[in-house]
Coordinates of C-alpha atoms and ligand atoms in Angstrom, one line a residue:
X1 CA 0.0 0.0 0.0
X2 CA 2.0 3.2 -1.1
X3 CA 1.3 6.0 0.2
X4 CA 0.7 9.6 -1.3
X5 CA 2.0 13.3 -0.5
X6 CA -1.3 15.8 -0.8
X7 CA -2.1 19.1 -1.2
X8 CA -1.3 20.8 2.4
X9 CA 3.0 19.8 1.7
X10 CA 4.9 22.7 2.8
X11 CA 7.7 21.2 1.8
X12 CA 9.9 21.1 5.0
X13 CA 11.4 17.8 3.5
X14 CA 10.7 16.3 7.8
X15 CA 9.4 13.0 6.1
X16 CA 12.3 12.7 3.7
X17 CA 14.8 11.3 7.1
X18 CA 12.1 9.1 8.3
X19 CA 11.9 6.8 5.1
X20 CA 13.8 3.8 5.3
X21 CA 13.9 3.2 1.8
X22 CA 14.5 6.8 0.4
X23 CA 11.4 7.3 -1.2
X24 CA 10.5 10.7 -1.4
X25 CA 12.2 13.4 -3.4
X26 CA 12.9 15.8 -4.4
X27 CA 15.4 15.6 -0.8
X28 CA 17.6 18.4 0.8
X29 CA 20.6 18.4 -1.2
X30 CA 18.5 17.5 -5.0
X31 CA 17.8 19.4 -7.5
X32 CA 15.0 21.2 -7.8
X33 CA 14.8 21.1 -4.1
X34 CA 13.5 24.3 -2.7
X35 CA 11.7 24.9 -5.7
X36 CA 9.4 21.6 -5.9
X37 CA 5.8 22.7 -5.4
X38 CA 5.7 19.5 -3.7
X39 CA 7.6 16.4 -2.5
X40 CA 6.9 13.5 -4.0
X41 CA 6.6 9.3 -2.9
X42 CA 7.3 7.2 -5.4
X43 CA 5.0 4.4 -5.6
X44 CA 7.1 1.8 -6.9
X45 CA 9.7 1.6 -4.1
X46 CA 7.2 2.7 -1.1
X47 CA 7.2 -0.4 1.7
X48 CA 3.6 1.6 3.2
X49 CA 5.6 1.5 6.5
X50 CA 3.3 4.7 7.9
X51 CA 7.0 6.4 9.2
X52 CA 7.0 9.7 6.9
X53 CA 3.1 10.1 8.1
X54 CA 4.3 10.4 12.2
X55 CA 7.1 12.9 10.6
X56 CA 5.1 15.1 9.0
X57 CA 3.9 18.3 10.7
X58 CA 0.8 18.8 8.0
X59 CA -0.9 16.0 7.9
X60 CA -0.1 15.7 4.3
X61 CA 0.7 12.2 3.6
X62 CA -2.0 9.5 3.4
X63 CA -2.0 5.6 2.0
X64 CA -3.6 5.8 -1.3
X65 CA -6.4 4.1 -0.7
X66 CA -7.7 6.7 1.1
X67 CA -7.4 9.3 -1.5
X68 CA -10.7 10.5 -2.5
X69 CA -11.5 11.0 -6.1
X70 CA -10.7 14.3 -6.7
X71 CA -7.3 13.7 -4.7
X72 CA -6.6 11.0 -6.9
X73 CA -4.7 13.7 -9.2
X74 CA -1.9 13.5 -6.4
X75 CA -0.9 10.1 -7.4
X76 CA -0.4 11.2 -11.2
X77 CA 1.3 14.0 -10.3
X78 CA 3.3 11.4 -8.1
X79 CA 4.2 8.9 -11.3
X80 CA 4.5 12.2 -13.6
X81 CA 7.3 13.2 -11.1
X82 CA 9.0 10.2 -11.3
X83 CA 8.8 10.1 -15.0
X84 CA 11.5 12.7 -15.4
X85 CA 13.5 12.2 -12.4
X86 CA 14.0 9.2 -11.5
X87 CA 16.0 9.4 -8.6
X88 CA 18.0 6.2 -9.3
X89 CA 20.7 6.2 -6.4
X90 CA 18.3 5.1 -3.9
X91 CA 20.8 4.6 -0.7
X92 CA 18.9 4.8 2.2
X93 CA 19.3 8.6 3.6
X94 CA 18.7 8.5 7.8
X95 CA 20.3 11.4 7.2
X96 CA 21.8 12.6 10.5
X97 CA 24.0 15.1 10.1
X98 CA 26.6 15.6 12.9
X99 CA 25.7 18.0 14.7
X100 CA 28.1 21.5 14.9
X101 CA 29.1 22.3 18.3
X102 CA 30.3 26.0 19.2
X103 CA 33.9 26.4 19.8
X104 CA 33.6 29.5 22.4
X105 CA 31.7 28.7 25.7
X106 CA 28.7 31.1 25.7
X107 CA 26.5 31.9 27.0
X108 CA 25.2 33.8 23.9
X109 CA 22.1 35.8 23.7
X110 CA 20.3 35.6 20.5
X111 CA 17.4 38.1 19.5
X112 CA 14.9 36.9 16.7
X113 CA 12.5 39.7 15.5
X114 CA 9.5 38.2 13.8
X115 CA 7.7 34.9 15.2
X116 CA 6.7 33.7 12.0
X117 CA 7.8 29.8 10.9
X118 CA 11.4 31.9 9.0
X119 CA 11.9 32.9 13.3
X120 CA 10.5 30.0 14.4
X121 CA 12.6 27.7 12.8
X122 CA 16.0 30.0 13.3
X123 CA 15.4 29.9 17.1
X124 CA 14.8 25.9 16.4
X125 CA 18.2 25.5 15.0
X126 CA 20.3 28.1 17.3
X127 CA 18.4 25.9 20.6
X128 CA 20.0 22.8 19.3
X129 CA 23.1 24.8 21.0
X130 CA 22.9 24.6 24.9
X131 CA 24.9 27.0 25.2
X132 CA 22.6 29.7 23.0
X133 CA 19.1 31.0 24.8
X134 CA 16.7 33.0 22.3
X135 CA 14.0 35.6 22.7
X136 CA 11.6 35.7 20.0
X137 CA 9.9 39.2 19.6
X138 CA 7.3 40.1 17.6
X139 CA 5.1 43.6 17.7
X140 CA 2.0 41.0 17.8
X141 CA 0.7 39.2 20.8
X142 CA 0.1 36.0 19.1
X143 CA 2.7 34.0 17.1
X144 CA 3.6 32.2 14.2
X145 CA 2.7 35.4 11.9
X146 CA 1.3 34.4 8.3
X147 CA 0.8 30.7 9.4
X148 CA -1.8 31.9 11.7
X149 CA -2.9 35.3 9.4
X150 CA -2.1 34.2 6.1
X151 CA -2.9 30.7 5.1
X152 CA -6.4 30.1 4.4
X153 CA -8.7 29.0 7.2
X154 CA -10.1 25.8 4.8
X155 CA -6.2 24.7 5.1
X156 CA -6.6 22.9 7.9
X157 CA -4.0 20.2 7.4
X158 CA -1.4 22.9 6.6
X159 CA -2.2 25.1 9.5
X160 CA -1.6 21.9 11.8
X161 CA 2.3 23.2 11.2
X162 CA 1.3 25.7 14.1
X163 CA 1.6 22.3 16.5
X164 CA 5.7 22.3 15.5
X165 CA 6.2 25.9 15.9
X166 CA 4.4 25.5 19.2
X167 CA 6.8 22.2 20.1
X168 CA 9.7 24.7 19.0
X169 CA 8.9 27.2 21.8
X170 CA 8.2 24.4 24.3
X171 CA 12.3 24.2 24.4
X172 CA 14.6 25.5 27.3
X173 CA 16.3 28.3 26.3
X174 CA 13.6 29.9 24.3
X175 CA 11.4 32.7 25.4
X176 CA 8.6 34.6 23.6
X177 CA 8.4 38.5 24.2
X178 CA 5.4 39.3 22.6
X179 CA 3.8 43.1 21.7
X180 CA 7.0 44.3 21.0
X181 CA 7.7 46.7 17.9
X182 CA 11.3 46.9 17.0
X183 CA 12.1 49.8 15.4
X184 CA 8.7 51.4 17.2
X185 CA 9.1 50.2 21.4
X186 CA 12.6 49.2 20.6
X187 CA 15.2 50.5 18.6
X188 CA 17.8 48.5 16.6
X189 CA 20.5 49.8 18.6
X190 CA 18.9 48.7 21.2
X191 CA 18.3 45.6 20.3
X192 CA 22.1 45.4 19.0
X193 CA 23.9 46.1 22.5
X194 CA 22.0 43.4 25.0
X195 CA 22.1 40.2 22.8
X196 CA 25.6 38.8 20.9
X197 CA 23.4 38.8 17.4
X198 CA 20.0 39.8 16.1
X199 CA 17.9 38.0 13.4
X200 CA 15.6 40.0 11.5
X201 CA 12.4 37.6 10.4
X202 CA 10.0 39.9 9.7
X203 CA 8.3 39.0 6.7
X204 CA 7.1 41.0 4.1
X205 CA 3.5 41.0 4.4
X206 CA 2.0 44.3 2.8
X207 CA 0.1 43.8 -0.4
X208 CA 1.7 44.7 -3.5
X209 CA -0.1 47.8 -5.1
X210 CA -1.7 46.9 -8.1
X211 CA -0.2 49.8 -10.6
X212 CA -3.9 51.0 -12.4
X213 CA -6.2 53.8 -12.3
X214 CA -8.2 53.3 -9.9
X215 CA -6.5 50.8 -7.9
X216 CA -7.1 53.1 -4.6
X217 CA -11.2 53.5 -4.8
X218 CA -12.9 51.9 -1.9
X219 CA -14.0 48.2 -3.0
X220 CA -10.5 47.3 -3.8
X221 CA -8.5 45.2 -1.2
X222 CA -5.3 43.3 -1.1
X223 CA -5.4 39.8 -0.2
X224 CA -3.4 39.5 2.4
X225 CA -5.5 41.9 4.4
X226 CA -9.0 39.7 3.4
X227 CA -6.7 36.7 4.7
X228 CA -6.2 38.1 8.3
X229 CA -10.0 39.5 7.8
X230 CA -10.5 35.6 7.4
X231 CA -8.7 34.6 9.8
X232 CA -9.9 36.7 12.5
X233 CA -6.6 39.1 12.9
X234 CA -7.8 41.4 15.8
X235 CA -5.5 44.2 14.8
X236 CA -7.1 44.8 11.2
X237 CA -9.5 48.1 10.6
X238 CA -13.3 47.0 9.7
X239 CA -13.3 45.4 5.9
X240 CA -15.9 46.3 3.6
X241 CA -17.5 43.2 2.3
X242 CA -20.2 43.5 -0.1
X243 CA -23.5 41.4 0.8
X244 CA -23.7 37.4 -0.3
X245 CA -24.6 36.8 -3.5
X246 CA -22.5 39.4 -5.4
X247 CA -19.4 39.5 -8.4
X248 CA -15.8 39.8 -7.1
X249 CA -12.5 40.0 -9.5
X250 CA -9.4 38.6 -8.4
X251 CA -6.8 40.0 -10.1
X252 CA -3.8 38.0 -10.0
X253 CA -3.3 33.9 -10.4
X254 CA -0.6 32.6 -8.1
X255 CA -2.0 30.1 -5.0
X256 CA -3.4 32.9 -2.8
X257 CA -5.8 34.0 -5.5
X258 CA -7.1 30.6 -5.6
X259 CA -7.7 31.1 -1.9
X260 CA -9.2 33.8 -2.5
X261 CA -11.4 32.3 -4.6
X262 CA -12.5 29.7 -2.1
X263 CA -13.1 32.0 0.6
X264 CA -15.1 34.2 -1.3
X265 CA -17.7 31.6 -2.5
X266 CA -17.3 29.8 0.9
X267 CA -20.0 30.8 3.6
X268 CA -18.1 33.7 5.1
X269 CA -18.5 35.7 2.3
X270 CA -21.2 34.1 -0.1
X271 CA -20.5 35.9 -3.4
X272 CA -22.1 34.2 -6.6
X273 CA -19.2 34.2 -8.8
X274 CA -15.8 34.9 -8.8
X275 CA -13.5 35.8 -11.7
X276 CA -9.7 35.0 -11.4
X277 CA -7.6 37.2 -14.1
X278 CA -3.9 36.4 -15.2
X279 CA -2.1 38.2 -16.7
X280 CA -0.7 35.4 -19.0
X281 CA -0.9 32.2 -20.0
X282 CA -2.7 29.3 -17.9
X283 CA 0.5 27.5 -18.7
X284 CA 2.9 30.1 -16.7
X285 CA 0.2 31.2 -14.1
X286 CA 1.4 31.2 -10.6
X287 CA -0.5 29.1 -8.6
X288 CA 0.8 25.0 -8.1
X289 CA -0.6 21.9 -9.3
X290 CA -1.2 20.7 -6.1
X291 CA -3.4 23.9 -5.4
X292 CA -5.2 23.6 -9.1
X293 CA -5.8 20.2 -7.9
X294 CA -7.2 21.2 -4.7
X295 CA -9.6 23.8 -6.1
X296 CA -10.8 21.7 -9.1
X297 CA -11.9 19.6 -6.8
X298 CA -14.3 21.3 -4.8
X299 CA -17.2 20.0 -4.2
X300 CA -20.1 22.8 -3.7
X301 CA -18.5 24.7 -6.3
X302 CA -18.3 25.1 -9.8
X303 CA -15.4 25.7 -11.2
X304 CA -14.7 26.5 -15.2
X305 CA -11.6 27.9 -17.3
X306 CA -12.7 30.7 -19.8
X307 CA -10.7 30.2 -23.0
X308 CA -8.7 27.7 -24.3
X309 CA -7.0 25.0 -22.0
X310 CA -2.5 25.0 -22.7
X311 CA -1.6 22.2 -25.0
X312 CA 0.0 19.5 -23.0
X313 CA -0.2 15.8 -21.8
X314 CA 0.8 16.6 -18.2
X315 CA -1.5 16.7 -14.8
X316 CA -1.7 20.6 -15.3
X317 CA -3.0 20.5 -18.7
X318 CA -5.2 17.6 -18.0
X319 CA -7.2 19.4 -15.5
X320 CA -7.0 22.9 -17.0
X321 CA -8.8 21.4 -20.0
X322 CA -11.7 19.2 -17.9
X323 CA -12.3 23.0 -16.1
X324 CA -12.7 24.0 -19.7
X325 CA -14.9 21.3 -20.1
X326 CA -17.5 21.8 -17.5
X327 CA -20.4 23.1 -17.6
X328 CA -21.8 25.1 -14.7
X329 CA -25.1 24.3 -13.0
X330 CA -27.7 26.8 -12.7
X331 CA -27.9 28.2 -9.0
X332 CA -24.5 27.0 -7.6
X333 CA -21.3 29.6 -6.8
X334 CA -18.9 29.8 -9.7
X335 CA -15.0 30.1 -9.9
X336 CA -14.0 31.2 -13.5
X337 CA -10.5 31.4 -13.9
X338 CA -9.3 33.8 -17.1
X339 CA -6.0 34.3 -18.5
X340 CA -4.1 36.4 -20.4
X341 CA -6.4 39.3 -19.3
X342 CA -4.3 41.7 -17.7
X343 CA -6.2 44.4 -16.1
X344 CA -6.2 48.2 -17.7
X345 CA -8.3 50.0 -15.2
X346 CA -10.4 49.8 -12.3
X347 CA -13.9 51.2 -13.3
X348 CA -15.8 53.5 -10.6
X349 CA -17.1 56.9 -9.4
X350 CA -16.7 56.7 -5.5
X351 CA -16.3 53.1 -5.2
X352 CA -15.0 49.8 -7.4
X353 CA -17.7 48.2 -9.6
X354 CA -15.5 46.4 -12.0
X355 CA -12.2 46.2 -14.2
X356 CA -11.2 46.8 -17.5
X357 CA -9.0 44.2 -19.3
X358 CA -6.3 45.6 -21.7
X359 CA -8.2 44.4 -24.6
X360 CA -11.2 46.5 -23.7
X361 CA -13.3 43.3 -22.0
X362 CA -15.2 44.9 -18.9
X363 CA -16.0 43.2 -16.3
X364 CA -19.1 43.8 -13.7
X365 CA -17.7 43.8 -10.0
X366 CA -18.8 44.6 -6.3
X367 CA -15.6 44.1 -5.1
X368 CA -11.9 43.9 -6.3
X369 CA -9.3 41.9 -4.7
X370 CA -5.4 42.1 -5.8
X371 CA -3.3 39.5 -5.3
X372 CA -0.2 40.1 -7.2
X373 CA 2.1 39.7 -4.8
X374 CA 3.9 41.4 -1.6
X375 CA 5.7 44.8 -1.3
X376 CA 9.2 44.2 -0.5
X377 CA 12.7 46.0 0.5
X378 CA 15.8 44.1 -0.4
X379 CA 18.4 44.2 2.1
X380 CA 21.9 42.9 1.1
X381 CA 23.2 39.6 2.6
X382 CA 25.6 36.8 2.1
X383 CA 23.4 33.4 3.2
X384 CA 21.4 35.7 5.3
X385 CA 24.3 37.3 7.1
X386 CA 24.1 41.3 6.6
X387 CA 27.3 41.7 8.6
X388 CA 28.8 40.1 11.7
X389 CA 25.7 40.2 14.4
X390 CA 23.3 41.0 12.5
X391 CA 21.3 38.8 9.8
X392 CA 18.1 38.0 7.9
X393 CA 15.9 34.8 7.5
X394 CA 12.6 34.0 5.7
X395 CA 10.7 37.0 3.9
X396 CA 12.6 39.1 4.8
X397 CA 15.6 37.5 3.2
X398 CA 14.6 35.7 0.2
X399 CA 11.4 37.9 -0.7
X400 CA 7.7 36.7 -0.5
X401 CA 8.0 33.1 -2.1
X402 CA 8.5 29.4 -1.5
X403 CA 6.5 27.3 1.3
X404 CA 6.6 27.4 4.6
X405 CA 8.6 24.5 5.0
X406 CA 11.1 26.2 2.2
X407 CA 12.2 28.6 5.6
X408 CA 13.4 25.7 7.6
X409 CA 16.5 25.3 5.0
X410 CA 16.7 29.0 4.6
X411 CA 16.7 29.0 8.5
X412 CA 19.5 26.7 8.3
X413 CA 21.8 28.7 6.2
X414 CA 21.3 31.8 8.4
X415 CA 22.2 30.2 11.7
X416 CA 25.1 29.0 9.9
X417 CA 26.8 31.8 9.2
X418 CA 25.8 33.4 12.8
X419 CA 27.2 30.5 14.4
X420 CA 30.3 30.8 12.3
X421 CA 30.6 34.6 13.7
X422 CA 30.2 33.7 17.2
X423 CA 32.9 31.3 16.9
X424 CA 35.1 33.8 15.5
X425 CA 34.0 36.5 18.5
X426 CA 32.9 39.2 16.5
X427 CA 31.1 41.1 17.4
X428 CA 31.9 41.4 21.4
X429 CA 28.3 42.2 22.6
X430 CA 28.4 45.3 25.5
X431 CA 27.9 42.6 28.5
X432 CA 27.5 45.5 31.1
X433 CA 23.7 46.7 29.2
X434 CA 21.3 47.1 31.0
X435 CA 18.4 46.0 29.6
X436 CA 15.7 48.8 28.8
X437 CA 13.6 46.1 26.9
X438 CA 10.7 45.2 28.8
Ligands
FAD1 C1 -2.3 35.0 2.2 C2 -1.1 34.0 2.3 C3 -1.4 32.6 2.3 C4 -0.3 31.7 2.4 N1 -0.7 30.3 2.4 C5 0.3 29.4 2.4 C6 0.0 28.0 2.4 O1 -1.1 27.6 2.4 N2 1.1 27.1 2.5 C7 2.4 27.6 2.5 O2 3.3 26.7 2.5 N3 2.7 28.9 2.5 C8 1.7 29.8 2.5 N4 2.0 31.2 2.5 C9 3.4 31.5 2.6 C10 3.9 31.5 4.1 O3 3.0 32.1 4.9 C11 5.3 32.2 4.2 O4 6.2 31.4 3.5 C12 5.8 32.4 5.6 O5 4.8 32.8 6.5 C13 7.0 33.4 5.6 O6 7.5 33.4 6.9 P1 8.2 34.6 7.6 O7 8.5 34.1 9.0 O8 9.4 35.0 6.8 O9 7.2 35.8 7.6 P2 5.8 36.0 8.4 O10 5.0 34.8 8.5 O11 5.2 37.2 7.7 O12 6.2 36.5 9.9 C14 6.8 37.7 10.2 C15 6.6 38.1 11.6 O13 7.3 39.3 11.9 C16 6.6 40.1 12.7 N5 7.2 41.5 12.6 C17 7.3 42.2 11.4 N6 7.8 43.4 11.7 C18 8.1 43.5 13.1 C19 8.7 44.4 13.9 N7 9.1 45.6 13.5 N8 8.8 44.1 15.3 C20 8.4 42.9 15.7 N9 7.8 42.0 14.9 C21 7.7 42.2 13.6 C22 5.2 40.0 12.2 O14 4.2 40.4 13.2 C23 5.1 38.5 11.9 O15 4.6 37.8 13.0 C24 1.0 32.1 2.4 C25 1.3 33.5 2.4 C26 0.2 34.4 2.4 C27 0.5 35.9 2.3
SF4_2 S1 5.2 4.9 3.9 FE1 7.3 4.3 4.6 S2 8.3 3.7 2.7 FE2 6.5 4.8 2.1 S3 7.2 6.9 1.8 FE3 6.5 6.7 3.9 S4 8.3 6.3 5.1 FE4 8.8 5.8 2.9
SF4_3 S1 4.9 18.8 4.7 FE1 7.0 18.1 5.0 S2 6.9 16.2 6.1 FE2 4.9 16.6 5.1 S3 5.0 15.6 3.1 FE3 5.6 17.7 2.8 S4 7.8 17.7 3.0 FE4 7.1 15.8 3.8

């Protein structure tokens, strides 16, 4: 009985060390690692020994006869993977790495700003140094940052990864200080001469503008904000949801615009049809298989492609092209998903009512949502170290992509290089501050 990765993989590669057979790639170390959308079980080599299942933190991986039918996609995306990489050393992994030990004595005091999974995971790799104790700040008084604001309430499986980052701040050593602003309650200087290094994890979580006349009329909101709105973030102004039963446009196509698309037909919001615009080809689009496949398969809603499905034998094309296929039923919420319709305009006196597609298409709207991506200031690093005692992990180092699993390697590299520079002694924190931090 082989067993089968699902949609809600955040690709932290945890089950990857628990197979005794090396099954699932792409591993730590692989090509294409990092990148993957997804890891993958091969069927053909998988004993159904249950190990990667206790190993992983989202619930993703079931035996396949479990899989429903609109999961069934999963296993040909599975065989698909193995298709073109075959992965043919197959030496058992049990991959564990020796662990580093710090030269100098300690004790070391270690500040992570940002409690999201990127500072989450950095203070999980500097505790596995007894001689290292971490405070995690964050200007929030509830952790874990887009894990518990971002990713979609229906996620369920994938939000379970809160239960790690919860294990993580179980440890000794670690302490939470939590409605704390740096830069606002704090400053960096601060922050700088009463622990021996700082880790900046702070995300990068503001909607990116979308660039249109009138992207700034009431009725347009970014996702991100409709996601903490859905989620139930206490810190977010009123949102101004039109009634059920109305039109939205999503403008954008990666994976939170197909969440988007959920929420909005699900019951918290009730609208009657929602249109997701890219601005290219369905081939290129941004969202993952593993999400497509996720959304085609819902079950109280109907959801259709408008145009021609991408040429292609693959998992993609095939479902693209049944979406094509289908034909809505009368009374039931609709998803239409629409590509290479970049959006011209947003039409309105005093408030949204729809779009205007480059090629002169208008579309009816009560409300517009963008989700094109995140705002974001570079800062310049070498594997997340800005310069001795200071460093960056997550969003705020690699920019808004990748999985939440995809910061436990980036977490990885960070740590390091800052264990490299506490080695070295540089630099000497001021060990007579006094602590103004509260
Ligand atoms: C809407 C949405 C849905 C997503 N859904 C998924 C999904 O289903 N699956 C998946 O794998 N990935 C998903 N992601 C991506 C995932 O959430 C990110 O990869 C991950 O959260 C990035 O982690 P981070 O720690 O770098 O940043 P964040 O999670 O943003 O955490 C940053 C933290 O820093 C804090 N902070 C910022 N500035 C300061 C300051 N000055 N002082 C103190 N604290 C500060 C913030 O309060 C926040 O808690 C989603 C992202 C978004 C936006
Ligand atoms: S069930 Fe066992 S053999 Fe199969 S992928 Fe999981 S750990 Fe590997
Ligand atoms: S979430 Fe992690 S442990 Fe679970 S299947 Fe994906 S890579 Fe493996």
């Amino acid at each position: 009985m082989p067993y089968v990765v699902t949609q809600s993989c955040c690709s932290d590669a945890s089950c990857v060390v628990a197979c005794p057979v090396n099954c699932i790639h792409p591993a730590p170390g692989e090509p294409g690692f990092g990148q993957a959308e997804m890891l993958h079980i091969d069927a053909s080599t998988c004993v159904g020994c249950g190990a990667c299942v206790t190993a992983c933190p989202a619930g993703a991986i079931v035996p396949d006869v479990v899989l429903s039918e609109e999961e069934r996609p999963f296993e040909a995306l599975a065989a698909e993977y193995y298709d073109t990489f075959p992965h043919a050393d197959r030496t058992p992994v049990a991959l564990v790495p020796r662990q580093r030990r710090l030269r100098r004595r300690g004790p070391f005091r270690v500040a992570v700003v940002g409690a999201g999974p990127s500072g989450l995971y950095a203070a999980d790799e500097l505790l596995k140094h007894p001689e290292v104790a971490v405070d995690v700040i964050d200007r929030r008084e509830a952790p874990h940052g887009l894990v518990r604001y971002g990713v979609a309430p229906d996620h369920e499986r994938t939000r379970e990864v809160a239960r790690l980052l919860e294990a993580i701040a179980r440890q000794p050593g670690f302490r939470y200080r939590l409605g704390l602003d740096v830069g606002r309650d704090v400053s960096h200087e601060q922050l700088a001469g009463e622990y021996d290094a700082v880790v900046h994890a702070t995300g990068a979580s503001a909607d990116r503008r979308l660039d249109v006349p009138g992207a700034d009329l009431p009725g347009v909101v970014g996702a991100t904000a409709l996601a903490r709105w859905s989620n139930g973030d206490p810190d977010l102004p009123d949102l101004e949801l039109p009634p059920a039963g109305s039109r939205v446009v999503v403008v954008g196509a990666g994976n939170v615009a197909l969440d988007m698309a959920r929420l909005l037909t699900g019951p918290l919001v009730g609208a009657r049809q929602v249109v997701v615009l890219g601005r290219r080809g369905a081939d290129v689009a941004a969202f993952t298989t593993p999400e497509l496949i996720g959304l085609a398969g819902l079950r109280d809603v109907d959801v259709l492609l408008d145009g021609d499905p991408p040429a292609g034998t693959g998992v993609r094309a095939r479902l693209l092209a049944d979406l094509a296929r289908r034909v809505p039923r009368e009374g039931r919420p609709r998803i239409v998903l629409k590509f290479h319709a970049p959006v011209a305009e947003v039409v309105g006196t005093t408030r949204a009512s729809g779009v205007r597609l480059a090629d002169g298409t208008a579309l009816d709207a009560d409300l517009v949502v963008t989700a094109i991506g995140h705002e974001w200031t570079t800062v310049e690093h070498d594997r997340g170290r800005v310069r001795p005692g200071l460093y960056v992990v997550g969003w705020a180092k690699r920019g808004p992509s990748g999985f939440i699993g995809t910061n436990k390697s980036c977490a990885e590299e960070t740590v390091a290089m800052l264990l490299d520079d506490l080695d070295a002694g540089v630099p000497e924190r001021r060990r007579d501050a006094v602590s103004r931090i509260r």
